[in-house]
PDB file of C-alpha atoms in Angstrom:
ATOM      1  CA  UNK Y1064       7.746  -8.706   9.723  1.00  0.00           C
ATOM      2  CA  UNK Y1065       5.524 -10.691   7.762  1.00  0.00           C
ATOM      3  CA  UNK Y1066       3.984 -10.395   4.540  1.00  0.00           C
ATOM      4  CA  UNK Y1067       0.232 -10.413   5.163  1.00  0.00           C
ATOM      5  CA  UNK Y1068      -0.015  -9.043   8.833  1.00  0.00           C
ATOM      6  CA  UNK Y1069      -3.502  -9.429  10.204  1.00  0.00           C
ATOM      7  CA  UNK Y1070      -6.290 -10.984  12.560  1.00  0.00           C
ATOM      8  CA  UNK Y1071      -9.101 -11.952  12.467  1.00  0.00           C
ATOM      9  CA  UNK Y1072     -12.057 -10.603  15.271  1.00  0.00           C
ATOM     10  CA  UNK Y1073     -16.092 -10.616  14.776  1.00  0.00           C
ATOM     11  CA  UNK Y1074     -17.408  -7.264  16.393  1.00  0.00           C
ATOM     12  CA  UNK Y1075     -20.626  -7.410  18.627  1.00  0.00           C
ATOM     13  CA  UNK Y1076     -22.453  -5.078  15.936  1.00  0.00           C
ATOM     14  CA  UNK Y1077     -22.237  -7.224  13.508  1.00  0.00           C
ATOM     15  CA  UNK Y1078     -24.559  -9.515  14.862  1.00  0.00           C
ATOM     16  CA  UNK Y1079     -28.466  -9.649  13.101  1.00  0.00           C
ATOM     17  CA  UNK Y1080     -30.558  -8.475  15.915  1.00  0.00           C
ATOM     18  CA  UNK Y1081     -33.500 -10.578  14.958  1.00  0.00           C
ATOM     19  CA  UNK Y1082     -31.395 -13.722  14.159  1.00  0.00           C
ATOM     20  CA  UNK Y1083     -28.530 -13.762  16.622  1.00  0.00           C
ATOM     21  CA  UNK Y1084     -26.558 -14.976  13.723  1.00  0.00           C
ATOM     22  CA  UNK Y1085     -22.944 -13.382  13.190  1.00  0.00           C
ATOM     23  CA  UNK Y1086     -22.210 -11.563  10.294  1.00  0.00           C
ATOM     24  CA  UNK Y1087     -18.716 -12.364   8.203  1.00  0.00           C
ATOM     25  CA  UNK Y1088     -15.743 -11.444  10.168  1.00  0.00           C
ATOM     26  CA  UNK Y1089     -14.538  -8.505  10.224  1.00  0.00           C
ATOM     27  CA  UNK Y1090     -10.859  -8.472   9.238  1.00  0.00           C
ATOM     28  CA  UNK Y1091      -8.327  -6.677  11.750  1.00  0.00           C
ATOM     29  CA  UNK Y1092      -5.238  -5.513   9.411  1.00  0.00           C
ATOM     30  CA  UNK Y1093      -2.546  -4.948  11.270  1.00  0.00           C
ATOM     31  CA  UNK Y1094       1.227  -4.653  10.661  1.00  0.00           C
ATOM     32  CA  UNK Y1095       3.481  -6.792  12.757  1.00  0.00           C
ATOM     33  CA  UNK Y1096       7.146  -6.410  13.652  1.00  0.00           C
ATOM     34  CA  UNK Y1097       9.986  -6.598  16.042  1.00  0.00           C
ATOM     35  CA  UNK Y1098       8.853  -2.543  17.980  1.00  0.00           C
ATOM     36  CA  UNK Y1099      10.590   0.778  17.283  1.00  0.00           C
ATOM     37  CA  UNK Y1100      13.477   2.030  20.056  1.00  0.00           C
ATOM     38  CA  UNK Y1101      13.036   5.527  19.096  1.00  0.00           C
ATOM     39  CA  UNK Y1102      15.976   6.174  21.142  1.00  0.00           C
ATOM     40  CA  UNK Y1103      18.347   4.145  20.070  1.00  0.00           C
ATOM     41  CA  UNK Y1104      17.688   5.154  16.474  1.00  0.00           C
ATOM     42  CA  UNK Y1105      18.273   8.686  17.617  1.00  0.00           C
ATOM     43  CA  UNK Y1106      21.811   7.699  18.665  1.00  0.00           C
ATOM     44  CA  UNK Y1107      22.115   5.717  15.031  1.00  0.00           C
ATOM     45  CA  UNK Y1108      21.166   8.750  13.320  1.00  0.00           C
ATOM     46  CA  UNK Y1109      23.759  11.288  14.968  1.00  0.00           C
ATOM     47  CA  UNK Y1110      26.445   8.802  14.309  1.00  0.00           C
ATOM     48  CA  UNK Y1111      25.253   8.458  10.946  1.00  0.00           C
ATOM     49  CA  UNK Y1112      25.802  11.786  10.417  1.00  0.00           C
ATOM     50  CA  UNK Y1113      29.037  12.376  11.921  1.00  0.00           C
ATOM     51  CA  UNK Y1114      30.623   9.676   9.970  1.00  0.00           C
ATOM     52  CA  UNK Y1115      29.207  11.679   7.049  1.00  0.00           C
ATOM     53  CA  UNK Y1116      31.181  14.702   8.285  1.00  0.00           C
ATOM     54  CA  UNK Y1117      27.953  16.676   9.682  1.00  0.00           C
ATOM     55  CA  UNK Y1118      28.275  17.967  12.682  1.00  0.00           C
ATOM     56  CA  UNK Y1119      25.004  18.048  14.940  1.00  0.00           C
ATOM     57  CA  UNK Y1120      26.787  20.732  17.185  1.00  0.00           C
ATOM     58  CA  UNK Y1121      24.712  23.583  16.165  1.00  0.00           C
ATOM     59  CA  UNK Y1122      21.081  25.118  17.337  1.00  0.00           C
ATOM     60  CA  UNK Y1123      19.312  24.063  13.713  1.00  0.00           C
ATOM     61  CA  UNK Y1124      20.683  20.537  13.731  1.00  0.00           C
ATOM     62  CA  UNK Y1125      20.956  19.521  17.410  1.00  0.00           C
ATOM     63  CA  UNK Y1126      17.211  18.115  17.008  1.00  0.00           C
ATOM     64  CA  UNK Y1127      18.052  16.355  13.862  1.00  0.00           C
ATOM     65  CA  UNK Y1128      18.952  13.051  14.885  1.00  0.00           C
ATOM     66  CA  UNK Y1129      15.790  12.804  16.803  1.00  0.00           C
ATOM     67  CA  UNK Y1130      14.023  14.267  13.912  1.00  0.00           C
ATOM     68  CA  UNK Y1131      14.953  11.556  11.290  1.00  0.00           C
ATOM     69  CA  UNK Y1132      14.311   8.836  13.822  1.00  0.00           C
ATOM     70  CA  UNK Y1133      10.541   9.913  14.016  1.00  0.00           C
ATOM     71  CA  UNK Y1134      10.263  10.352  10.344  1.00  0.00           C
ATOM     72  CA  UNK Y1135      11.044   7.307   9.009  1.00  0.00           C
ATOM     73  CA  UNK Y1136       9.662   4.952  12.467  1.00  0.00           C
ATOM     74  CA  UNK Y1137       6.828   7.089  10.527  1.00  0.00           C
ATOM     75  CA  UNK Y1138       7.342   5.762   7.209  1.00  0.00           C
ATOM     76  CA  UNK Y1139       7.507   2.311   8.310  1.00  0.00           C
ATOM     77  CA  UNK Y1140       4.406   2.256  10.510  1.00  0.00           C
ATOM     78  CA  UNK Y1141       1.401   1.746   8.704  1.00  0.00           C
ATOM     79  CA  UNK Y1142      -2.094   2.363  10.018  1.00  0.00           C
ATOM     80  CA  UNK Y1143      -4.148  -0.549  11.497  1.00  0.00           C
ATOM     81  CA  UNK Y1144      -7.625  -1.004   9.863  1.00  0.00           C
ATOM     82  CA  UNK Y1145     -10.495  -3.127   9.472  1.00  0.00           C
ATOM     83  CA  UNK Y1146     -11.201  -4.617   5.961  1.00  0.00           C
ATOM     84  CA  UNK Y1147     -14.482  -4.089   5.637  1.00  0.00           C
ATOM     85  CA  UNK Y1148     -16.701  -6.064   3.344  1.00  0.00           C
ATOM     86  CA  UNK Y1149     -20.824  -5.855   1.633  1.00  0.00           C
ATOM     87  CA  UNK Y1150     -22.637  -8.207   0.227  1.00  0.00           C
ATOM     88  CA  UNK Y1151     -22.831  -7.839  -3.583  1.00  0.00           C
ATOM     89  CA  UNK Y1152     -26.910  -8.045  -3.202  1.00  0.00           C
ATOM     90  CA  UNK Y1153     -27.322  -6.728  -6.856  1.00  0.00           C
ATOM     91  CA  UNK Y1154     -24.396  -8.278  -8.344  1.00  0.00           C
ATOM     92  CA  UNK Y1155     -22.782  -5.799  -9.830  1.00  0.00           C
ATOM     93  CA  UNK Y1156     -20.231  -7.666 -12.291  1.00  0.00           C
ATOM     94  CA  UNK Y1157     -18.614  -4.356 -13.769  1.00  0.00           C
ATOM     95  CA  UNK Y1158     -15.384  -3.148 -12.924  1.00  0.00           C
ATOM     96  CA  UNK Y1159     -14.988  -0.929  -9.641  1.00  0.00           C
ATOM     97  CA  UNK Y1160     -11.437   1.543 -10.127  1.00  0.00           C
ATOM     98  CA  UNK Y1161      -9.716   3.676  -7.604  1.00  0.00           C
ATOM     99  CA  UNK Y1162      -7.694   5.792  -9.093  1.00  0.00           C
ATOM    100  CA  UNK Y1163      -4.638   8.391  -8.267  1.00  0.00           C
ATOM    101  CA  UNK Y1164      -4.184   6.937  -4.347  1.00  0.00           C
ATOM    102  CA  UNK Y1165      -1.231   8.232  -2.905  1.00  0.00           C
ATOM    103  CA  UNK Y1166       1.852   6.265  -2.572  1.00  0.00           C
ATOM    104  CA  UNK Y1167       4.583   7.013  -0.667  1.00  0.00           C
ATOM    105  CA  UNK Y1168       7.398   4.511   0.703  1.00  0.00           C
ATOM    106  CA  UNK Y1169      10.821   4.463   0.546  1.00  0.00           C
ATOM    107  CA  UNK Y1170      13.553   2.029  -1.893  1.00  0.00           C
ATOM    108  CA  UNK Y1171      15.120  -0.956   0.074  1.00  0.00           C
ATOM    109  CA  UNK Y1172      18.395  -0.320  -1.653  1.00  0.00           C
ATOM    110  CA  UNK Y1173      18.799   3.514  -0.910  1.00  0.00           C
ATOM    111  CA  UNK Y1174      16.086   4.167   1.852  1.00  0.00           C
ATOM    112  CA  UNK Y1175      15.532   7.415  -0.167  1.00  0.00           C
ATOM    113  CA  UNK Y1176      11.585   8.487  -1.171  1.00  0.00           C
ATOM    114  CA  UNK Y1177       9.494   6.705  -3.726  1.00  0.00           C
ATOM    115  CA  UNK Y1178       5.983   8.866  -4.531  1.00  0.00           C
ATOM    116  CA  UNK Y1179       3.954   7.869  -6.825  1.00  0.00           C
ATOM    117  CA  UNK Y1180       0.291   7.486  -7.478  1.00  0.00           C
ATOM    118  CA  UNK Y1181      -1.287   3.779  -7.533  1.00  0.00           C
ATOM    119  CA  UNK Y1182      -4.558   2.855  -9.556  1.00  0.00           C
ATOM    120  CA  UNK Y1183      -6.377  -0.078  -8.327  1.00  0.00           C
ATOM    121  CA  UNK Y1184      -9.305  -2.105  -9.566  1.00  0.00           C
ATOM    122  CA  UNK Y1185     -11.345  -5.158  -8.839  1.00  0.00           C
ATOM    123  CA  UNK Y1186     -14.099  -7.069 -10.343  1.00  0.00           C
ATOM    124  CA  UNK Y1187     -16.579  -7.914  -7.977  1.00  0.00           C
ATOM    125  CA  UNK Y1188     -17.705 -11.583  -6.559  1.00  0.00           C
ATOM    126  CA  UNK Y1189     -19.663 -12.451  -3.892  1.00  0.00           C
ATOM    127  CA  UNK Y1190     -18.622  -9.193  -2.190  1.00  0.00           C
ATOM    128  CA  UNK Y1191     -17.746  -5.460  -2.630  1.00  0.00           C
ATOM    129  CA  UNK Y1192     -15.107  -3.760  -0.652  1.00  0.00           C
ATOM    130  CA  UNK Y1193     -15.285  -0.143   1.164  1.00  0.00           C
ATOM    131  CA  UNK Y1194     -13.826   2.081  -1.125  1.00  0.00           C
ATOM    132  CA  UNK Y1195     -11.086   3.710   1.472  1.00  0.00           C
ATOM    133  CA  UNK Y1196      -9.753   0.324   2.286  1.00  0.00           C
ATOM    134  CA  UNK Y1197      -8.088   0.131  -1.524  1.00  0.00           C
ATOM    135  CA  UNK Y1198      -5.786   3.014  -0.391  1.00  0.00           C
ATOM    136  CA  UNK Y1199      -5.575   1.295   2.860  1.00  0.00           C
ATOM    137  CA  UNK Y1200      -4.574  -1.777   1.659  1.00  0.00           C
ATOM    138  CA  UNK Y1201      -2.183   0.220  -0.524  1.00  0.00           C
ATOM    139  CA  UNK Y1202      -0.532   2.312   2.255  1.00  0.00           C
ATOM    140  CA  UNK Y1203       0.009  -0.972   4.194  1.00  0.00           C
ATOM    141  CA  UNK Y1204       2.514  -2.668   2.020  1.00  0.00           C
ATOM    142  CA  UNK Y1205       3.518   0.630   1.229  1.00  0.00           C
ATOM    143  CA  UNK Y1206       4.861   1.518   4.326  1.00  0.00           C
ATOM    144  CA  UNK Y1207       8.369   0.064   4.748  1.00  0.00           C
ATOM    145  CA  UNK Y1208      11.237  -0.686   2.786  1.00  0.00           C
ATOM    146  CA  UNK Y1209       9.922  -1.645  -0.842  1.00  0.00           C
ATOM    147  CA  UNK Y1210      11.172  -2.272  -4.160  1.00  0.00           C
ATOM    148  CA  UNK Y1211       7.860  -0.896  -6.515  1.00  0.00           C
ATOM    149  CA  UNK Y1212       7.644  -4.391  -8.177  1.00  0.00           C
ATOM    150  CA  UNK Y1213       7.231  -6.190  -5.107  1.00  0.00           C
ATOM    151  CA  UNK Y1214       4.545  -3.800  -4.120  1.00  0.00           C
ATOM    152  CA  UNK Y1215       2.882  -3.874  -6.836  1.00  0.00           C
ATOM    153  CA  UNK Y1216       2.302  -7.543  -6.463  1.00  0.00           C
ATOM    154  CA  UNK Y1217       1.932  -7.396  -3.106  1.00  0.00           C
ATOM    155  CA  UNK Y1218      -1.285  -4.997  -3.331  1.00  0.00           C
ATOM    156  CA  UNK Y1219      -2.877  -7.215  -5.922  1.00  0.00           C
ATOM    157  CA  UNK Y1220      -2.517 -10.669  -4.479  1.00  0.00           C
ATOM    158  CA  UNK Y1221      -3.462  -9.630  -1.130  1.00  0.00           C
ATOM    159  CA  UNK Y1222      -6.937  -8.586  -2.426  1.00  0.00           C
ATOM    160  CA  UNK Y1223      -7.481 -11.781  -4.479  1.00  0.00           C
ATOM    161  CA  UNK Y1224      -6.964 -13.796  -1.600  1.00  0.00           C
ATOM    162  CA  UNK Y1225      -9.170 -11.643   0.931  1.00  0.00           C
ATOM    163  CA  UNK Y1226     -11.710 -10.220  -1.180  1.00  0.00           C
ATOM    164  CA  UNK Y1227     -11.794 -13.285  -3.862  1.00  0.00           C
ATOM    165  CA  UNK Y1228     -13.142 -11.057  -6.568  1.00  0.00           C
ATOM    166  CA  UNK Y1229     -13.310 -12.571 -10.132  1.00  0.00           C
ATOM    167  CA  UNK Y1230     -10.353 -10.329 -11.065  1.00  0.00           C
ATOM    168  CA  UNK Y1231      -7.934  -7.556  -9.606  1.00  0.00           C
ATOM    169  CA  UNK Y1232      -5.410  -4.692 -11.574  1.00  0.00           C
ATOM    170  CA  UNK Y1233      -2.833  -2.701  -9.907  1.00  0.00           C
ATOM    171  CA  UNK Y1234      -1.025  -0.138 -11.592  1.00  0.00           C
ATOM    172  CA  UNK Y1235       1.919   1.883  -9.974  1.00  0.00           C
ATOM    173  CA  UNK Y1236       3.401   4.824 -11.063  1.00  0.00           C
ATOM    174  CA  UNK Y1237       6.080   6.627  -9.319  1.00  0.00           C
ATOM    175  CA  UNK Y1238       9.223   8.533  -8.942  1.00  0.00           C
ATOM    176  CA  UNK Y1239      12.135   7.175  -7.421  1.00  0.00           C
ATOM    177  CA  UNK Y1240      14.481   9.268  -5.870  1.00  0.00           C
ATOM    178  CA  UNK Y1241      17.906   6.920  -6.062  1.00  0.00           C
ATOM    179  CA  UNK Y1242      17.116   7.893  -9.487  1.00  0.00           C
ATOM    180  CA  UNK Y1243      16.048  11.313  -9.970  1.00  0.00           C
ATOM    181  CA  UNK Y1244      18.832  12.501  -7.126  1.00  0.00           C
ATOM    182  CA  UNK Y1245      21.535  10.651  -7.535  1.00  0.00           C
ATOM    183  CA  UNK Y1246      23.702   8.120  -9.898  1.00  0.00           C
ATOM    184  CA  UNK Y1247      22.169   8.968 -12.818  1.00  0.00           C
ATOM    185  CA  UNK Y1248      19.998  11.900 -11.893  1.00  0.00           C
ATOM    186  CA  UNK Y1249      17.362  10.831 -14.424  1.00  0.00           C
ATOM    187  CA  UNK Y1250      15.147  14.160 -13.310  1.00  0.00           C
ATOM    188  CA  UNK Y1251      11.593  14.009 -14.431  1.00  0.00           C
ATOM    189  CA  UNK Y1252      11.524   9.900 -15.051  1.00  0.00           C
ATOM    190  CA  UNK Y1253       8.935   7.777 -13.276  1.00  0.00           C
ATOM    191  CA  UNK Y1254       8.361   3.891 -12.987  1.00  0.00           C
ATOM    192  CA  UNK Y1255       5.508   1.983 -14.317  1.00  0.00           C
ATOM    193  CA  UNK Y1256       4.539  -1.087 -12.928  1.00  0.00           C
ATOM    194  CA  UNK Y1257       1.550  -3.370 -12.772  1.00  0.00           C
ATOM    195  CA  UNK Y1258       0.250  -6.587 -12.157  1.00  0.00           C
ATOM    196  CA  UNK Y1259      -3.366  -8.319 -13.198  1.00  0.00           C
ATOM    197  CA  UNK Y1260      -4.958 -10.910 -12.037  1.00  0.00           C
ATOM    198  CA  UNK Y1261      -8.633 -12.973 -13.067  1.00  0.00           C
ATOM    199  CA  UNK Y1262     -10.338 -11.929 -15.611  1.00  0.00           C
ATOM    200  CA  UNK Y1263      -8.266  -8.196 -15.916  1.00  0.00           C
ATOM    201  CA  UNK Y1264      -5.232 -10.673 -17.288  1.00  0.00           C
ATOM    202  CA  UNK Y1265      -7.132 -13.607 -18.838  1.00  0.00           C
ATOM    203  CA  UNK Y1266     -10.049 -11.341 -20.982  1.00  0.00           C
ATOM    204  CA  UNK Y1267      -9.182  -9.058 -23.403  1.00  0.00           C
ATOM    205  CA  UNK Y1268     -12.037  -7.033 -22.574  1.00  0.00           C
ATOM    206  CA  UNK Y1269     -11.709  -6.646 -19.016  1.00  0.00           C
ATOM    207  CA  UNK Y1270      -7.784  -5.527 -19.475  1.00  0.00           C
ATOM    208  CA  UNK Y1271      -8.378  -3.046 -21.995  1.00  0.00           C
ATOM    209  CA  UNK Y1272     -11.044  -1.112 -20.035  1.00  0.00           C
ATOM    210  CA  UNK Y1273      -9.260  -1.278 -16.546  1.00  0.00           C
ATOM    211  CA  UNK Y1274      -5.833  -0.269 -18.448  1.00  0.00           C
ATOM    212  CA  UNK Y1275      -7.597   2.435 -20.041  1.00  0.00           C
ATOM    213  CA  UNK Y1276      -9.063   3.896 -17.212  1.00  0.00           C
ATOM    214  CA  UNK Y1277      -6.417   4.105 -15.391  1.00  0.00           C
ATOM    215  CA  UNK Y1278      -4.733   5.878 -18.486  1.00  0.00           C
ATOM    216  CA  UNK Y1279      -2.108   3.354 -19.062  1.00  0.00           C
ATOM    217  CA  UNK Y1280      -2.992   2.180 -22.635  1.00  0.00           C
ATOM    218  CA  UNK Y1281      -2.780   6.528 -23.446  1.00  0.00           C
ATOM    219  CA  UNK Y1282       0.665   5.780 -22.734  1.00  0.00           C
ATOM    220  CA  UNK Y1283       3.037   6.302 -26.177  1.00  0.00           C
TER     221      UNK Y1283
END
């Protein structure tokens, strides 16, 4: 597994008719790593459980084993897409925020759920980005074992090197279940994380706006 999975491929339609010149690249994102043996995770699983004292023997939990194998070669397999890119022909220089995007993934140290929501902005450059591809980008790095730090960071230095925008915010918030479950069973506490980059950390300006927008700064 690496940490920025992707390749690179120009598609025919990108191509100016009149010009025969190619368009920019269109970025393949895809996620690398060593290939799921559903089976064998299937056998994993039931042994899992037996050692845990929970017997697979009956009707409602004969499946199971097979069941949890799917799930989380689920969890760890994020979709492929392309990043797709526009020239900023008006250059808009204000800040562009998607907010509440979904995240699901699941702690490294536990391998129990982390959901959350994740905020992300970006002050455009030369280019804009598609808005879907900001919960793309965010399900990508999302899906496998994380620690919500790393993610965060991960999310936000990913688009600063891709997009090259003049700045980028990410802000995570989420609920981790190694906490709310178990050890300490802090029920109802969630994580805040964030990371800025560019202008959103350098001017005062720019982070105030993005961190109130995403409702951060509202936070006692």
């Amino acid at each position: 597994m690496t940490e920025h999975p992707a390749q690179t491929s120009v598609r025919p339609d990108l191509y100016d008719g009149e010009t025969a010149a190619p368009a920019r690249p269109v970025l393949r994102v895809v996620h690398e790593s060593d290939g799921i043996d559903l089976a064998a995770a299937e056998v994993a699983a039931g042994r899992f459980l037996d050692a845990l004292g929970i017997s697979t023997a009956s009707e409602s939990l004969r499946g199971t084993p097979g069941r949890m194998a799917r799930a989380y070669a689920e969890l760890f397999s994020p979709r492929p897409f392309d990043l797709t890119t526009f020239p900023n022909d008006e250059g808009y220089d204000e800040l562009v925020l998607a907010r509440r995007i979904p995240v699901r993934t699941v702690c490294e140290h536990h391998l129990l759920p982390v959901v959350g929501t994740a905020h992300v902005g970006y002050l455009p450059g030369a280019r804009i980005l598609g808005l879907s591809k900001l919960a793309r980008v965010v399900e990508h790095f999302a899906c496998r074992p994380q620690v919500q730090e790393r993610l965060t960071k991960q999310v936000a230095d990913w688009l600063q090197a891709h997009l090259e925008p003049k700045g980028v915010g990410v802000v995570i918030e989420a609920e981790h279940s190694c906490m709310t479950l178990r050890g300490v069973q802090a029920t109802g506490s969630d994580t805040l994380t964030s990371t800025l980059l560019g202008l959103l950390r350098s001017d005062a300006r720019s982070r105030g706006e993005f961190l109130a927008l995403t409702g951060v700064a509202c936070h006692p």
